[in-house]
mmCIF file of C-alpha atoms in Angstrom:
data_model
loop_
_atom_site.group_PDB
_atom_site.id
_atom_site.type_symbol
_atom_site.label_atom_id
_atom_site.label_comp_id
_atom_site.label_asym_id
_atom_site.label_seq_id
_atom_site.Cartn_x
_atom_site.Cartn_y
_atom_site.Cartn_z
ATOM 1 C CA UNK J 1 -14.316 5.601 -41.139
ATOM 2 C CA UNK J 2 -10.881 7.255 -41.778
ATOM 3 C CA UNK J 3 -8.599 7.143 -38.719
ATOM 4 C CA UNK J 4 -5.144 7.341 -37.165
ATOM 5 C CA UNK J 5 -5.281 3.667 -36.080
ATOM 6 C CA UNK J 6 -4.022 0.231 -35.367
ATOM 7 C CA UNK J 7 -6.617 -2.140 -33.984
ATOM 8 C CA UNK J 8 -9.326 -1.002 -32.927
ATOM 9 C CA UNK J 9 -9.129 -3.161 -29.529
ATOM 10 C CA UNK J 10 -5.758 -1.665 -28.890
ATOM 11 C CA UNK J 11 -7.100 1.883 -29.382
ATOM 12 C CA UNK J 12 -6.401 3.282 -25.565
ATOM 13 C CA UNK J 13 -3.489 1.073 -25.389
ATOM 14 C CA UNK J 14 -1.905 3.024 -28.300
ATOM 15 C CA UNK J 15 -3.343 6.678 -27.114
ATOM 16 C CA UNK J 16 -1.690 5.841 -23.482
ATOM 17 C CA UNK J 17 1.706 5.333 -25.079
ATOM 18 C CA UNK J 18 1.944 8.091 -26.866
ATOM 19 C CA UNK J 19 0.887 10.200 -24.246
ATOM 20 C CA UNK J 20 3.477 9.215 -21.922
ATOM 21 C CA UNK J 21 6.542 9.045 -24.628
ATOM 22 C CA UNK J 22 5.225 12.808 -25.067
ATOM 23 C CA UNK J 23 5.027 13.913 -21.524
ATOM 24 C CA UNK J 24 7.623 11.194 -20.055
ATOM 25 C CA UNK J 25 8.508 13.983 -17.385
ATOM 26 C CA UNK J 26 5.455 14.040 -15.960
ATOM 27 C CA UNK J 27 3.625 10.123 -16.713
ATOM 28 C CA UNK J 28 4.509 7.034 -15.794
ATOM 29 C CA UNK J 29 2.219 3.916 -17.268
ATOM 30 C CA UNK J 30 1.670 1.182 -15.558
ATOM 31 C CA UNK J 31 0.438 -1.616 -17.999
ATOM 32 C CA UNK J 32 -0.406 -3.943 -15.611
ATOM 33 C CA UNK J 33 -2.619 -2.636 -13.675
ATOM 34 C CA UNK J 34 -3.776 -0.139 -16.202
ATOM 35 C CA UNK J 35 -2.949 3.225 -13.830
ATOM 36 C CA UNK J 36 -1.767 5.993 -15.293
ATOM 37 C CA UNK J 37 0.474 8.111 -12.590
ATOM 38 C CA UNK J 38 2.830 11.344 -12.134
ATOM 39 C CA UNK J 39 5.931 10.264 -11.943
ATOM 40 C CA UNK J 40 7.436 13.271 -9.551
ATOM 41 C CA UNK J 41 6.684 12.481 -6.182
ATOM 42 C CA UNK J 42 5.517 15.439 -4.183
ATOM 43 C CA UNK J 43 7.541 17.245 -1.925
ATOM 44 C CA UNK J 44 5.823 15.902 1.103
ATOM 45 C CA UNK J 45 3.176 12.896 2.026
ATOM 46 C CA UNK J 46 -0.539 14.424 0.458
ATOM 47 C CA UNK J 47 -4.072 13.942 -0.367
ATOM 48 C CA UNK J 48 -3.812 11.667 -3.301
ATOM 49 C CA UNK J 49 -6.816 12.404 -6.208
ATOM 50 C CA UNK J 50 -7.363 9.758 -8.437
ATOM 51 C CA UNK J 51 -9.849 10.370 -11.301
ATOM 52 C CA UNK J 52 -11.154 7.818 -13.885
ATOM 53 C CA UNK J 53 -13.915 6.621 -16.785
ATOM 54 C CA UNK J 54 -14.193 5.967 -20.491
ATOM 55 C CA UNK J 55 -11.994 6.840 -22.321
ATOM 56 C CA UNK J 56 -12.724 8.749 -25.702
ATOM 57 C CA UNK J 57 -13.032 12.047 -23.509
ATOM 58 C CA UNK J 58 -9.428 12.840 -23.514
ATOM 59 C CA UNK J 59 -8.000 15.052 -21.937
ATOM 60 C CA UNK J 60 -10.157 13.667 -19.100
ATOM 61 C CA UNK J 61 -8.615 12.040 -17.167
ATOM 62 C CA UNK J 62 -4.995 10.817 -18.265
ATOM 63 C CA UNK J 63 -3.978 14.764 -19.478
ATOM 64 C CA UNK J 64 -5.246 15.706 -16.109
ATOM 65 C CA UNK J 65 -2.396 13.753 -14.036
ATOM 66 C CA UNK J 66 0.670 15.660 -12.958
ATOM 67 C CA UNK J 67 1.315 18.641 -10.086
ATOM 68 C CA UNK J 68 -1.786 20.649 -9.378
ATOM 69 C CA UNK J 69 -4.233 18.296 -10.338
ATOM 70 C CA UNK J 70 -4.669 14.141 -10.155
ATOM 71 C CA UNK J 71 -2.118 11.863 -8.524
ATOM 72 C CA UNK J 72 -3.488 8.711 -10.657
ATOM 73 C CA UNK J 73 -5.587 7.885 -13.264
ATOM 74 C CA UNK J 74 -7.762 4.876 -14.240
ATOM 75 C CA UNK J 75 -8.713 4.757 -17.916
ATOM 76 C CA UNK J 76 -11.389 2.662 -19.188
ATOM 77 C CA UNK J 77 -12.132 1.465 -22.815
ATOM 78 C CA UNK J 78 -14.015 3.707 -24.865
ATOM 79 C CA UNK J 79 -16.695 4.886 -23.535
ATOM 80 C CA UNK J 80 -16.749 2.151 -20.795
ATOM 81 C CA UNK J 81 -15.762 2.557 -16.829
ATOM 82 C CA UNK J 82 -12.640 1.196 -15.246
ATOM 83 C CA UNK J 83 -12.974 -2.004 -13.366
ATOM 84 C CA UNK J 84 -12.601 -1.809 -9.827
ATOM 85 C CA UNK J 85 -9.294 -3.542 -9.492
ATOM 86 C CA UNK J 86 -7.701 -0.717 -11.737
ATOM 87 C CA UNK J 87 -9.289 2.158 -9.339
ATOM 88 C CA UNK J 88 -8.079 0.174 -6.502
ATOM 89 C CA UNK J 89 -4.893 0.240 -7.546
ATOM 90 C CA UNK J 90 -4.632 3.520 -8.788
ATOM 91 C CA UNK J 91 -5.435 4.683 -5.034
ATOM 92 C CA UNK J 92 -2.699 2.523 -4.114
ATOM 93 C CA UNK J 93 -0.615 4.398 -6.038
ATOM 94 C CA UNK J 94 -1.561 7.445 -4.970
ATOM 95 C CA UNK J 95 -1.766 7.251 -0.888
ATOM 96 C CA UNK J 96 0.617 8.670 0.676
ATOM 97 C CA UNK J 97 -0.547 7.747 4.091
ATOM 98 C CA UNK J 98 -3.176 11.272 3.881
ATOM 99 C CA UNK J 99 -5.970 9.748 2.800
ATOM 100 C CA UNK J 100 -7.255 9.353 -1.370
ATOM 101 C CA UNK J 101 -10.071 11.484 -2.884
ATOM 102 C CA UNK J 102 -11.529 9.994 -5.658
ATOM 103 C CA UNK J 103 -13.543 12.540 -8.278
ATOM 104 C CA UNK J 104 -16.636 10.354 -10.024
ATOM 105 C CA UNK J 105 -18.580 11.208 -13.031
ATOM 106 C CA UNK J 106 -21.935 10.601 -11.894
ATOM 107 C CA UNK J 107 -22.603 7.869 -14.712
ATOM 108 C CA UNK J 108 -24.149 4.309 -13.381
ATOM 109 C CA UNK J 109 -21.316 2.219 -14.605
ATOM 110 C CA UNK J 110 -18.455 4.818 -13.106
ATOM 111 C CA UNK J 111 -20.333 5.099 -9.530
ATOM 112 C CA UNK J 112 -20.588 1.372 -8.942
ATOM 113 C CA UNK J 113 -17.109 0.579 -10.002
ATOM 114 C CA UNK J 114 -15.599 2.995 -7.616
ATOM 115 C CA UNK J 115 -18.013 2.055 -5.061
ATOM 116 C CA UNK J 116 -16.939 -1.741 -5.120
ATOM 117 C CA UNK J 117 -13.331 -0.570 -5.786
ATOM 118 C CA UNK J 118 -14.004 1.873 -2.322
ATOM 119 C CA UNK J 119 -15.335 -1.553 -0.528
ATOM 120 C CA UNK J 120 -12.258 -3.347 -1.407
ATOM 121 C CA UNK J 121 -10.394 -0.535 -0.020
ATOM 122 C CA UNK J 122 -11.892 -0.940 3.181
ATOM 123 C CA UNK J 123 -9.799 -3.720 4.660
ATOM 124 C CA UNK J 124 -6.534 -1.787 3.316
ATOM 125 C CA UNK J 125 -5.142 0.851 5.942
ATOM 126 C CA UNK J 126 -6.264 3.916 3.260
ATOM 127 C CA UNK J 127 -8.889 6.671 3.812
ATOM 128 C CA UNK J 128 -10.643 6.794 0.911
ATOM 129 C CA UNK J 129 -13.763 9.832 0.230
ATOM 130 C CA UNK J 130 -16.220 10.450 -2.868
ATOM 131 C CA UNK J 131 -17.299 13.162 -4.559
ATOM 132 C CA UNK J 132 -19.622 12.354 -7.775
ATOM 133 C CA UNK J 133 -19.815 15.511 -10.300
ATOM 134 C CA UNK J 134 -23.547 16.033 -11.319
ATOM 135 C CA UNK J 135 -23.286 18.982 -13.226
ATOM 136 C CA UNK J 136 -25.261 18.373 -16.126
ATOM 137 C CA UNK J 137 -28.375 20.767 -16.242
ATOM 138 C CA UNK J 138 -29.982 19.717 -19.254
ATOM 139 C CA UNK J 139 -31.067 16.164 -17.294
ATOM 140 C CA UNK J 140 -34.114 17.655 -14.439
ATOM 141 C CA UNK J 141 -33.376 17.293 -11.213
ATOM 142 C CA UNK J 142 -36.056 15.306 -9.889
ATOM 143 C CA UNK J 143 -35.515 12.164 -9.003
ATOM 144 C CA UNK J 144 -36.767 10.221 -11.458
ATOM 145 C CA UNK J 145 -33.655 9.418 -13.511
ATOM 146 C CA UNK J 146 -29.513 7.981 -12.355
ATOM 147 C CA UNK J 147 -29.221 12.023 -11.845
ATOM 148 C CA UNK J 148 -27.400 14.800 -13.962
ATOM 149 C CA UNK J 149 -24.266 13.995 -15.319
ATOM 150 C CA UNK J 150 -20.785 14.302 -14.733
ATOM 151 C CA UNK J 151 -19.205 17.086 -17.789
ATOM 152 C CA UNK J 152 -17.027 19.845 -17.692
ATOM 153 C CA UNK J 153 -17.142 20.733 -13.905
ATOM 154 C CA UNK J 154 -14.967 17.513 -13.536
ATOM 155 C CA UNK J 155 -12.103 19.364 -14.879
ATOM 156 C CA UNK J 156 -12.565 22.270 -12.595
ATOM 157 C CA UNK J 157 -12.925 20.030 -9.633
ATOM 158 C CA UNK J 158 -9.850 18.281 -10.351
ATOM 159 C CA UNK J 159 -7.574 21.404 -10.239
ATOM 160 C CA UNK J 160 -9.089 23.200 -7.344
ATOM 161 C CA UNK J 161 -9.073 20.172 -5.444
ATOM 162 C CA UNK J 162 -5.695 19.056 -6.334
ATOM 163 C CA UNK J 163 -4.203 22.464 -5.822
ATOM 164 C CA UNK J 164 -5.932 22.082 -2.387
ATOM 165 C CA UNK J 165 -4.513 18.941 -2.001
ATOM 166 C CA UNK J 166 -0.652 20.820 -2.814
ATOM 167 C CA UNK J 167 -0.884 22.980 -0.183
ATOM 168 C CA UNK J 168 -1.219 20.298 2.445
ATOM 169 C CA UNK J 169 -4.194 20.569 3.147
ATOM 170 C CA UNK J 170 -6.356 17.363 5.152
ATOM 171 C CA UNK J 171 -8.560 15.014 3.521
ATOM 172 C CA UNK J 172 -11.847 16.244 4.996
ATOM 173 C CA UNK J 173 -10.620 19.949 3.870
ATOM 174 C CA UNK J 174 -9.950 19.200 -0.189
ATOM 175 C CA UNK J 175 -13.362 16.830 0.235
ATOM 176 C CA UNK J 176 -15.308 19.937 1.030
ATOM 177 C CA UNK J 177 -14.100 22.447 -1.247
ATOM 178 C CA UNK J 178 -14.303 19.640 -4.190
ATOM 179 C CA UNK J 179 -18.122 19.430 -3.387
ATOM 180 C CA UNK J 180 -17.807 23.133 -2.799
ATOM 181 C CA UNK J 181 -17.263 22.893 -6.858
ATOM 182 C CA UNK J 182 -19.784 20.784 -7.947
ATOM 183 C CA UNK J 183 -22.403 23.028 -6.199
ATOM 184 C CA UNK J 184 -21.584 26.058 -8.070
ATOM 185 C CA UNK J 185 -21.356 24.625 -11.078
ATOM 186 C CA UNK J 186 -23.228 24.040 -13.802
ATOM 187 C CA UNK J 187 -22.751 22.865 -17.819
ATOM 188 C CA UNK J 188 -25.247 22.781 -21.055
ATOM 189 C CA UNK J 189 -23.507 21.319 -24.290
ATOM 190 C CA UNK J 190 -24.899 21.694 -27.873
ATOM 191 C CA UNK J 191 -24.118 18.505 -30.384
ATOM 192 C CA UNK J 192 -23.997 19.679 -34.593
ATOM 193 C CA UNK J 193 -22.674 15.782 -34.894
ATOM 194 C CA UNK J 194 -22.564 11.892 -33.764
ATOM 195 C CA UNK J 195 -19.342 10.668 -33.161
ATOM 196 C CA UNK J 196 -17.396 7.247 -33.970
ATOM 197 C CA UNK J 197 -16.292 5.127 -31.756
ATOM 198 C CA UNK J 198 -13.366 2.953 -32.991
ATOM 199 C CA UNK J 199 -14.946 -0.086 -32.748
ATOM 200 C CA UNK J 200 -18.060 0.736 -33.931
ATOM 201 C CA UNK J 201 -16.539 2.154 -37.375
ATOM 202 C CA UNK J 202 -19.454 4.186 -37.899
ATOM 203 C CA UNK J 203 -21.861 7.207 -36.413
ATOM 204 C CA UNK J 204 -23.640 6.436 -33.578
ATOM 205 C CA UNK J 205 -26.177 8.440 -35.120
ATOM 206 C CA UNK J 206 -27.171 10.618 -38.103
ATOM 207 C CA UNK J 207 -28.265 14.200 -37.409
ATOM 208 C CA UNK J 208 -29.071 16.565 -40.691
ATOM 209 C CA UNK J 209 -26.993 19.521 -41.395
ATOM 210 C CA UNK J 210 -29.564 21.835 -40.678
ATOM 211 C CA UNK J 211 -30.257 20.474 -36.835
ATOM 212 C CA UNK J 212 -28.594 20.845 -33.537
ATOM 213 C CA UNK J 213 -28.546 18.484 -30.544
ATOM 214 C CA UNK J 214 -29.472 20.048 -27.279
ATOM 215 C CA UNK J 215 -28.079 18.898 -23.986
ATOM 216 C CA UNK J 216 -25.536 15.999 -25.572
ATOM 217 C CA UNK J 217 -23.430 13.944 -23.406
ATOM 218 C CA UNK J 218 -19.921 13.008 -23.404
ATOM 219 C CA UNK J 219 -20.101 9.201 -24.564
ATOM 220 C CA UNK J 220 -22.407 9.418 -27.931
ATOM 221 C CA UNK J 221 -25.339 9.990 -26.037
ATOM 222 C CA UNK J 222 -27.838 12.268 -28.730
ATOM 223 C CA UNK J 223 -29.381 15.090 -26.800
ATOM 224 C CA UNK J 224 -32.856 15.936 -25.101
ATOM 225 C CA UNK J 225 -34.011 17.528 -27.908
ATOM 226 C CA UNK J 226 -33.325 18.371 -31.587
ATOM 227 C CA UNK J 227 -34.401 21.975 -32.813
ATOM 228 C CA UNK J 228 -33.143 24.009 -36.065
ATOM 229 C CA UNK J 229 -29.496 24.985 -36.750
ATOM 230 C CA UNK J 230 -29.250 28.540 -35.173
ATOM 231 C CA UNK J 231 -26.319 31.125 -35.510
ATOM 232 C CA UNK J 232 -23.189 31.558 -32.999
ATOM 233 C CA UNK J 233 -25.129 34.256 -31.151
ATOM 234 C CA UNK J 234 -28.127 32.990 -30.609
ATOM 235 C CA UNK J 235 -26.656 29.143 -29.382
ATOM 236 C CA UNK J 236 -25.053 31.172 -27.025
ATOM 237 C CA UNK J 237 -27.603 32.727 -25.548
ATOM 238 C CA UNK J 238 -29.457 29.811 -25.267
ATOM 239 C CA UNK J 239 -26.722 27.913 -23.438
ATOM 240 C CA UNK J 240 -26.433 30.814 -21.053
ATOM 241 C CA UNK J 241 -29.883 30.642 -20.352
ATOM 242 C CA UNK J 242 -29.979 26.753 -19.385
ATOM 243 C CA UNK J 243 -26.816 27.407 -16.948
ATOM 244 C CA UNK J 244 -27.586 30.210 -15.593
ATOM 245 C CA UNK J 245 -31.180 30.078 -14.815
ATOM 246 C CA UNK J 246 -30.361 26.711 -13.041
ATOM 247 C CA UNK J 247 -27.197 27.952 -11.513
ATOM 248 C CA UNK J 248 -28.535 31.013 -10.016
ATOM 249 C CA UNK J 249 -25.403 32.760 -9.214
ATOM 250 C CA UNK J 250 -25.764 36.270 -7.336
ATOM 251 C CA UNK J 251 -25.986 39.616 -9.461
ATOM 252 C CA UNK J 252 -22.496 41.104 -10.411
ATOM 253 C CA UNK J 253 -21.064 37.949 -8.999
ATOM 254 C CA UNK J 254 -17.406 36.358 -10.473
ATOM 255 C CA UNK J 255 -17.965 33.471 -12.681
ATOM 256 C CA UNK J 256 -15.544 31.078 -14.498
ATOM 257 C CA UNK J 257 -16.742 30.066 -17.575
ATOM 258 C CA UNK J 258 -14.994 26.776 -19.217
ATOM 259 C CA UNK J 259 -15.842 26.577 -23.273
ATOM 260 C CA UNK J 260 -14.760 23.291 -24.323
ATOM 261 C CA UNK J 261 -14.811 21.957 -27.254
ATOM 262 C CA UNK J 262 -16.324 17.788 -27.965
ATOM 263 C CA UNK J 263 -13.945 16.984 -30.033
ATOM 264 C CA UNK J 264 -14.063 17.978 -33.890
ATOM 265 C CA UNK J 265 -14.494 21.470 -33.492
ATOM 266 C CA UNK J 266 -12.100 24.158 -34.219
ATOM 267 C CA UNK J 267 -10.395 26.470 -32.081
ATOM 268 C CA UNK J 268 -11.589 29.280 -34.273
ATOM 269 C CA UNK J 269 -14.976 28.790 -33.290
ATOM 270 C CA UNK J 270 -14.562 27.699 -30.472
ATOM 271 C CA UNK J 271 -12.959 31.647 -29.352
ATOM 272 C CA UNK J 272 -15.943 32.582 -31.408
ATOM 273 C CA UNK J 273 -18.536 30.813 -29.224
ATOM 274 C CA UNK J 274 -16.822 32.252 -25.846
ATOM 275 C CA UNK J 275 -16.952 35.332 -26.997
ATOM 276 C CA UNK J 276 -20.887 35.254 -27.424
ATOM 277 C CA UNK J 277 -21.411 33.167 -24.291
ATOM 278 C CA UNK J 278 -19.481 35.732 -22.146
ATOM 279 C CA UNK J 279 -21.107 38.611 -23.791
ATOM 280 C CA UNK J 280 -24.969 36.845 -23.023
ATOM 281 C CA UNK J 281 -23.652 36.190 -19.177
ATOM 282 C CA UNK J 282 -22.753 39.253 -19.268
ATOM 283 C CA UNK J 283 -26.005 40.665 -20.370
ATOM 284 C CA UNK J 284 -27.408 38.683 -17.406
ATOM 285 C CA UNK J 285 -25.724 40.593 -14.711
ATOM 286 C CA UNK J 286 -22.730 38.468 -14.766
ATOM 287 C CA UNK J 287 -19.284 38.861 -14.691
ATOM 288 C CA UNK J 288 -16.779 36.702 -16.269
ATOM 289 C CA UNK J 289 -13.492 37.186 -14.406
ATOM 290 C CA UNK J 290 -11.534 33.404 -15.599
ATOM 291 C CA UNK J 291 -12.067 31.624 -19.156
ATOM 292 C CA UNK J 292 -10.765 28.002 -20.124
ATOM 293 C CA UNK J 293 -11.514 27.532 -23.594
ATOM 294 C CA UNK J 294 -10.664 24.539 -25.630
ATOM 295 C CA UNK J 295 -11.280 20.506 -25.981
ATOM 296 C CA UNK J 296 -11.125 19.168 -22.753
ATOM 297 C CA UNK J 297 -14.056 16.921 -22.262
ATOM 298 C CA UNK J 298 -14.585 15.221 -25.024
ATOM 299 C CA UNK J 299 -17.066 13.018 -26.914
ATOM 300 C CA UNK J 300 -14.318 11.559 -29.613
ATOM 301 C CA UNK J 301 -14.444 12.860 -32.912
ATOM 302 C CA UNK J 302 -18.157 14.563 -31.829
ATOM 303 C CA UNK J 303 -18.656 18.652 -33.146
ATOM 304 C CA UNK J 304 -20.082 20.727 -30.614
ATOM 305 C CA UNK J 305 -19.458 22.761 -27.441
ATOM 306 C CA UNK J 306 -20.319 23.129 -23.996
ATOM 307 C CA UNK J 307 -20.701 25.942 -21.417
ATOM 308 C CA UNK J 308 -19.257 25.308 -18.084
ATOM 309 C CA UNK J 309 -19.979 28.412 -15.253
ATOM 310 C CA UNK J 310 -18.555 28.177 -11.633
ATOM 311 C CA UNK J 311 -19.631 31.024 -9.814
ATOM 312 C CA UNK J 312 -15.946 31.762 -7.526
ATOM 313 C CA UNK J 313 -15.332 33.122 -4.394
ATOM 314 C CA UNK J 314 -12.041 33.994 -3.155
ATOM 315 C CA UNK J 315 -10.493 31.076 -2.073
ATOM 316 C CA UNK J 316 -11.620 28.685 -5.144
ATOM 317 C CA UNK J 317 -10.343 31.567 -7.388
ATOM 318 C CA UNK J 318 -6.741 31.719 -5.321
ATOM 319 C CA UNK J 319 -6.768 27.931 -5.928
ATOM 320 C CA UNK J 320 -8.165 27.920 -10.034
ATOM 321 C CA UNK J 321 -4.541 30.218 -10.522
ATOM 322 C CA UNK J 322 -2.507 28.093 -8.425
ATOM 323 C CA UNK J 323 0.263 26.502 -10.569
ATOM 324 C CA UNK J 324 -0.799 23.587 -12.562
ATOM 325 C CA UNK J 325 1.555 21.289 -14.620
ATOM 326 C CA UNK J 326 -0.010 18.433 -16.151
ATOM 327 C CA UNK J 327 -0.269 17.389 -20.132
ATOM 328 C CA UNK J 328 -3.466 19.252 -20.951
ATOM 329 C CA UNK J 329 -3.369 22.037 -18.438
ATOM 330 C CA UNK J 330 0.007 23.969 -17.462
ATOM 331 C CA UNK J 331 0.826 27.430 -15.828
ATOM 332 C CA UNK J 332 2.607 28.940 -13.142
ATOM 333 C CA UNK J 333 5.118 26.273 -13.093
#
């Protein structure tokens, strides 16, 4: 394993600190209690966001904090949840007497800490609401498993729902267009590697050069299903396929299509990829008005890609170009 690293244990303690000394303007770091939080206080009291899970997906969460988008953040260790005292006081941090929203993976370990940290919360004068992102489509929806994971949607529901929670708007109102969000959304990713974790100094698991993991998730998991090594084009249309037959959306209808990258895998093909998967949506009646594209939910040092779609209406499409300013994400500020 060849990395840019001290000890392995100290691994998110090291990432953290560099992150703020980069974006000192808009972080603050509290060791502490472990919270990552923006350090310009809004203009008036808000709906705080907090936002929080393994890390080894960064950007998610910590780039995510700043105007726009999360109040607080609770990082984890790799690939592991916060503990509920962090989350607690992360919402601590970010009540400002308007009541918290906190945006949860849907991942076992990540729902039951912010459940117990929400039951803590319950004796403390803060309104606290859940949404869980479940927009994994690879995983069937049927019951018999924890549910369909929590991927790229997370990011979109983090900036609509904080630039709801900018313009002032109540608890129960940024609640419902969050879960608004996650109900139009959907995500497939493709895995051409393992990743390794720090402390694991090795691939969590071997995959030949001439296969492709379908339906990966963001912590080393392998995929549903390994099949031959295909071209650009024709992963694309596949990918389109799995989101879109799930998601549904209406003929002609707007879409915004997020492209992010897992970790180890260029920018150059990542452009390449988006252009494919918007020409196959396309193809499909679709029409792809907004495009993210780059690594923002990521699996560590992990190559592959994943297709987010979130079919828009008006108001979630007035609130995806509100200004943003945050270390990963930043415009119209």
């Amino acid at each position: 394993m060849k990395k840019f690293l001290n000890e392995p244990s100290a691994a998110v303690d090291d990432y953290v600190t560099g992150l703020v000394g980069a974006h000192r303007e808009i972080l603050e770091w509290d060791c502490t209690n472990r919270v990552l939080q923006r350090r310009e206080d809004p203009p008036f009291p808000k709906v705080g966001l907090v936002g929080g899970g393994g890390s080894g997906c960064e950007p998610t969460h910590t780039g995510f904090v700043g105007y726009g988008m999360l109040d607080a953040a609770a990082p984890g260790q790799i690939f592991t949840s916060p503990v509920p005292n962090q989350i607690v006081a992360a919402t601590r941090r970010a009540n400002a007497g308007r009541g918290v929203l906190h945006i949860i993976k849907n991942f076992t370990g990540e729902v039951m800490n912010f459940g117990m940290a929400q039951e803590i919360l319950y004796f403390e004068d803060i309104q606290v609401a859940q949404v869980v992102v479940n927009d994994d489509v690879s995983i069937p929806d049927d019951g018999e498993t924890a549910g369909r994971r929590g991927l790229g949607a997370t990011v979109l529901v983090e900036k609509i729902a904080g630039a709801a929670a900018e313009e002032g708007r109540e608890l129960s109102e940024v609640l419902a267009v969050a879960q608004k969000v996650i109900g139009r959304s959907g995500t497939f990713a493709v895995g051409l590697s393992s990743c390794t974790p720090p402390a694991r100094g090795k691939p969590v698991y071997e995959l030949a050069e001439t296969d492709m993991d379908l339906g990966i998730g963001i912590s080393g998991e392998p995929g549903r299903e390994r099949v031959p090594m295909a071209n650009a084009r024709e992963i694309a249309r596949l990918m389109v396929n799995e989101v879109l037959s799930d998601l549904m959306p209406k003929d002609g209808g707007d879409l915004l299509m997020l492209v992010n990258g897992m970790g180890a895998t260029p920018h150059h093909e990542l452009y390449l990829l988006a252009g494919e998967l918007a020409a196959a949506a396309e193809a499909r009646g679709a029409c792809v008005t907004r495009q993210l594209v780059g690594n923002f939910v990521t699996s560590l040092d992990q190559a592959g890609a994943a297709v987010t779609f979130l079919e828009l209406d008006q108001e979630l499409k007035d609130l995806w170009d509100a200004p943003v300013q945050t270390a990963a994400l930043r415009w119209g500020r």
